[in-house]
Tab-separated table of C-alpha atoms in Angstrom:
chain	number	residue	atom	x	y	z
A	283	UNK	CA	30.407	44.425	-85.366
A	284	UNK	CA	28.373	41.836	-83.559
A	285	UNK	CA	25.201	40.400	-85.117
A	286	UNK	CA	22.873	39.438	-82.302
A	287	UNK	CA	21.401	36.413	-83.922
A	288	UNK	CA	24.693	35.104	-85.009
A	289	UNK	CA	26.274	35.750	-81.616
A	290	UNK	CA	23.472	33.856	-79.707
A	291	UNK	CA	23.752	30.976	-82.391
A	292	UNK	CA	27.415	30.786	-81.807
A	293	UNK	CA	26.986	30.804	-78.016
A	294	UNK	CA	24.484	27.892	-78.409
A	295	UNK	CA	26.810	25.790	-80.512
A	296	UNK	CA	30.204	26.629	-79.060
A	297	UNK	CA	32.052	24.290	-76.841
A	298	UNK	CA	33.376	25.840	-73.488
A	299	UNK	CA	34.780	24.206	-70.391
A	300	UNK	CA	32.134	23.786	-67.767
A	301	UNK	CA	32.177	21.855	-64.501
A	302	UNK	CA	30.549	18.450	-65.075
A	303	UNK	CA	27.104	17.789	-63.609
A	304	UNK	CA	26.184	14.686	-65.332
A	305	UNK	CA	25.400	11.254	-64.414
A	306	UNK	CA	28.319	8.748	-64.144
A	307	UNK	CA	27.329	6.708	-67.141
A	308	UNK	CA	24.746	6.121	-69.873
A	309	UNK	CA	24.120	2.780	-71.555
A	310	UNK	CA	23.462	3.937	-75.144
A	311	UNK	CA	21.597	0.763	-75.969
A	312	UNK	CA	19.086	1.485	-73.027
A	313	UNK	CA	19.007	5.115	-74.137
A	314	UNK	CA	17.560	3.870	-77.516
A	315	UNK	CA	13.850	4.460	-78.413
A	316	UNK	CA	11.158	6.981	-78.072
A	317	UNK	CA	11.220	9.627	-75.500
A	318	UNK	CA	8.435	12.239	-74.821
A	319	UNK	CA	9.222	15.771	-73.769
A	320	UNK	CA	7.519	16.342	-70.507
A	321	UNK	CA	8.836	19.912	-69.951
A	322	UNK	CA	11.527	22.140	-71.227
A	323	UNK	CA	12.970	25.678	-71.082
A	324	UNK	CA	11.592	27.628	-73.987
A	325	UNK	CA	13.763	27.717	-77.104
A	326	UNK	CA	13.272	29.504	-80.398
A	327	UNK	CA	13.538	26.329	-82.354
A	328	UNK	CA	10.731	24.574	-80.450
A	329	UNK	CA	8.503	27.654	-80.590
A	330	UNK	CA	4.748	26.714	-81.134
A	331	UNK	CA	5.621	22.836	-80.801
A	332	UNK	CA	3.492	20.410	-78.991
A	333	UNK	CA	3.535	16.623	-78.753
A	334	UNK	CA	7.324	16.824	-79.022
A	335	UNK	CA	9.351	13.574	-78.970
A	336	UNK	CA	12.900	12.371	-79.525
A	337	UNK	CA	13.706	8.926	-80.906
A	338	UNK	CA	17.147	7.615	-80.532
A	339	UNK	CA	18.851	4.639	-82.437
A	340	UNK	CA	22.288	3.373	-81.477
A	341	UNK	CA	24.392	2.952	-84.657
A	342	UNK	CA	27.976	1.875	-83.944
A	343	UNK	CA	29.753	4.744	-82.437
A	344	UNK	CA	26.867	7.267	-82.210
A	345	UNK	CA	23.137	7.729	-81.667
A	346	UNK	CA	20.857	8.643	-84.574
A	347	UNK	CA	18.321	11.294	-83.253
A	348	UNK	CA	14.896	12.312	-84.812
A	349	UNK	CA	13.114	15.127	-83.013
A	350	UNK	CA	9.543	15.457	-83.855
A	351	UNK	CA	6.791	17.829	-82.899
A	352	UNK	CA	3.457	19.178	-84.119
A	353	UNK	CA	3.623	22.755	-85.198
A	354	UNK	CA	0.867	24.645	-87.280
A	355	UNK	CA	-1.329	21.517	-87.491
A	356	UNK	CA	1.594	19.291	-89.062
A	357	UNK	CA	4.279	17.024	-87.756
A	358	UNK	CA	7.733	18.595	-88.176
A	359	UNK	CA	10.935	16.653	-87.631
A	360	UNK	CA	14.660	17.254	-87.454
A	361	UNK	CA	17.466	14.624	-87.734
A	362	UNK	CA	20.753	14.820	-85.851
A	363	UNK	CA	23.576	12.652	-84.662
A	364	UNK	CA	24.890	12.396	-81.073
A	365	UNK	CA	28.421	11.484	-80.394
A	366	UNK	CA	29.673	10.346	-77.012
A	367	UNK	CA	32.403	12.494	-75.619
A	368	UNK	CA	35.342	10.195	-74.641
A	369	UNK	CA	35.977	9.515	-70.905
A	370	UNK	CA	32.409	10.676	-69.858
A	371	UNK	CA	30.772	7.358	-69.540
A	372	UNK	CA	28.439	8.360	-72.404
A	373	UNK	CA	26.817	10.955	-70.222
A	374	UNK	CA	28.135	13.843	-72.221
A	375	UNK	CA	27.267	13.997	-75.841
A	376	UNK	CA	27.971	16.129	-78.807
A	377	UNK	CA	24.731	16.765	-80.865
A	378	UNK	CA	25.199	17.615	-84.397
A	379	UNK	CA	22.209	18.872	-86.643
A	380	UNK	CA	24.222	20.553	-89.172
A	381	UNK	CA	27.889	19.898	-89.947
A	382	UNK	CA	30.313	20.981	-88.600
A	383	UNK	CA	28.480	22.525	-85.691
A	384	UNK	CA	28.083	20.481	-82.553
A	385	UNK	CA	26.147	21.282	-79.367
A	386	UNK	CA	26.835	19.954	-75.880
A	387	UNK	CA	23.957	17.557	-74.818
A	388	UNK	CA	24.373	16.212	-71.254
A	389	UNK	CA	22.345	13.581	-69.392
A	390	UNK	CA	22.281	15.301	-65.967
A	391	UNK	CA	19.914	12.768	-64.331
A	392	UNK	CA	18.203	9.434	-65.137
A	393	UNK	CA	16.484	6.568	-63.375
A	394	UNK	CA	18.120	3.050	-63.340
A	395	UNK	CA	15.443	1.600	-65.702
A	396	UNK	CA	15.772	4.486	-68.420
A	397	UNK	CA	12.069	5.486	-67.918
A	398	UNK	CA	12.905	9.190	-67.377
A	399	UNK	CA	15.938	11.606	-67.903
A	400	UNK	CA	16.935	14.979	-67.549
A	401	UNK	CA	18.959	16.507	-70.468
A	402	UNK	CA	20.787	19.766	-70.095
A	403	UNK	CA	23.387	21.946	-71.451
A	404	UNK	CA	26.500	22.752	-69.367
A	405	UNK	CA	25.767	26.547	-69.624
A	406	UNK	CA	22.453	25.664	-67.992
A	407	UNK	CA	20.528	27.657	-70.640
A	408	UNK	CA	18.826	24.533	-71.970
A	409	UNK	CA	16.968	21.867	-70.267
A	410	UNK	CA	14.477	19.029	-71.174
A	411	UNK	CA	12.635	16.580	-68.765
A	412	UNK	CA	12.137	13.341	-71.025
A	413	UNK	CA	10.138	10.212	-70.084
A	414	UNK	CA	9.180	7.066	-72.100
A	415	UNK	CA	5.468	7.894	-71.695
A	416	UNK	CA	3.732	11.091	-72.715
A	417	UNK	CA	2.377	11.700	-69.160
A	418	UNK	CA	4.083	11.062	-65.885
A	419	UNK	CA	3.115	10.996	-62.221
A	420	UNK	CA	3.390	14.369	-60.389
A	421	UNK	CA	5.686	12.875	-57.896
A	422	UNK	CA	8.101	11.729	-60.652
A	423	UNK	CA	7.828	15.126	-62.361
A	424	UNK	CA	8.641	16.958	-58.969
A	425	UNK	CA	11.640	14.487	-58.523
A	426	UNK	CA	13.034	15.386	-61.969
A	427	UNK	CA	12.636	19.046	-61.282
A	428	UNK	CA	14.313	18.725	-57.930
A	429	UNK	CA	17.320	16.886	-59.758
A	430	UNK	CA	17.623	19.766	-62.208
A	431	UNK	CA	17.481	22.465	-59.421
A	432	UNK	CA	20.213	20.526	-57.455
A	433	UNK	CA	22.360	20.761	-60.491
A	434	UNK	CA	22.001	24.484	-60.792
A	435	UNK	CA	19.165	24.920	-63.380
A	436	UNK	CA	16.765	27.732	-62.959
A	437	UNK	CA	13.672	25.304	-62.865
A	438	UNK	CA	11.241	28.315	-62.653
A	439	UNK	CA	11.835	28.616	-66.434
A	440	UNK	CA	10.408	25.125	-67.239
A	441	UNK	CA	7.309	24.859	-69.255
A	442	UNK	CA	5.201	21.803	-69.521
A	443	UNK	CA	4.878	20.213	-72.882
A	444	UNK	CA	1.467	19.676	-74.307
A	445	UNK	CA	1.314	15.919	-75.250
A	446	UNK	CA	-2.442	15.912	-76.143
A	447	UNK	CA	-1.571	14.218	-79.545
A	448	UNK	CA	-0.637	11.088	-77.627
A	449	UNK	CA	-3.804	10.456	-75.620
């Protein structure tokens, strides 16, 4: 018997073989710091969130991750670890919120100065547009959307993130 919630959860966490659509490499030290979620595919775990950020700290062989959002008038956060997948130039990571489960977390686009990036999942069911500032120029946003579209994501599903807490 299949339990729908568990089936969906296992699909989210399960590793499968997908063709790579990531950048060639990521310098994890440049990846460090605070990133603001500009837009994302809606997910159950971010329901009712606004002012969503992710903060990354490079610690030896992995990144410490703290995701924060404002939900129901309070800030809520979750910690995780992101481990680079060998031989991917650090562009593919395994994100772990709960041991032993790890989720694919791929850097599918980024600019040279690490001001913005597009994070996805190989199944293309999850997508986040991230930037170093809470608000970005429309031309940069459109460029990020086009990068995601070119890699096969259904960008029509993107919803802009309310970042009014950071004004």
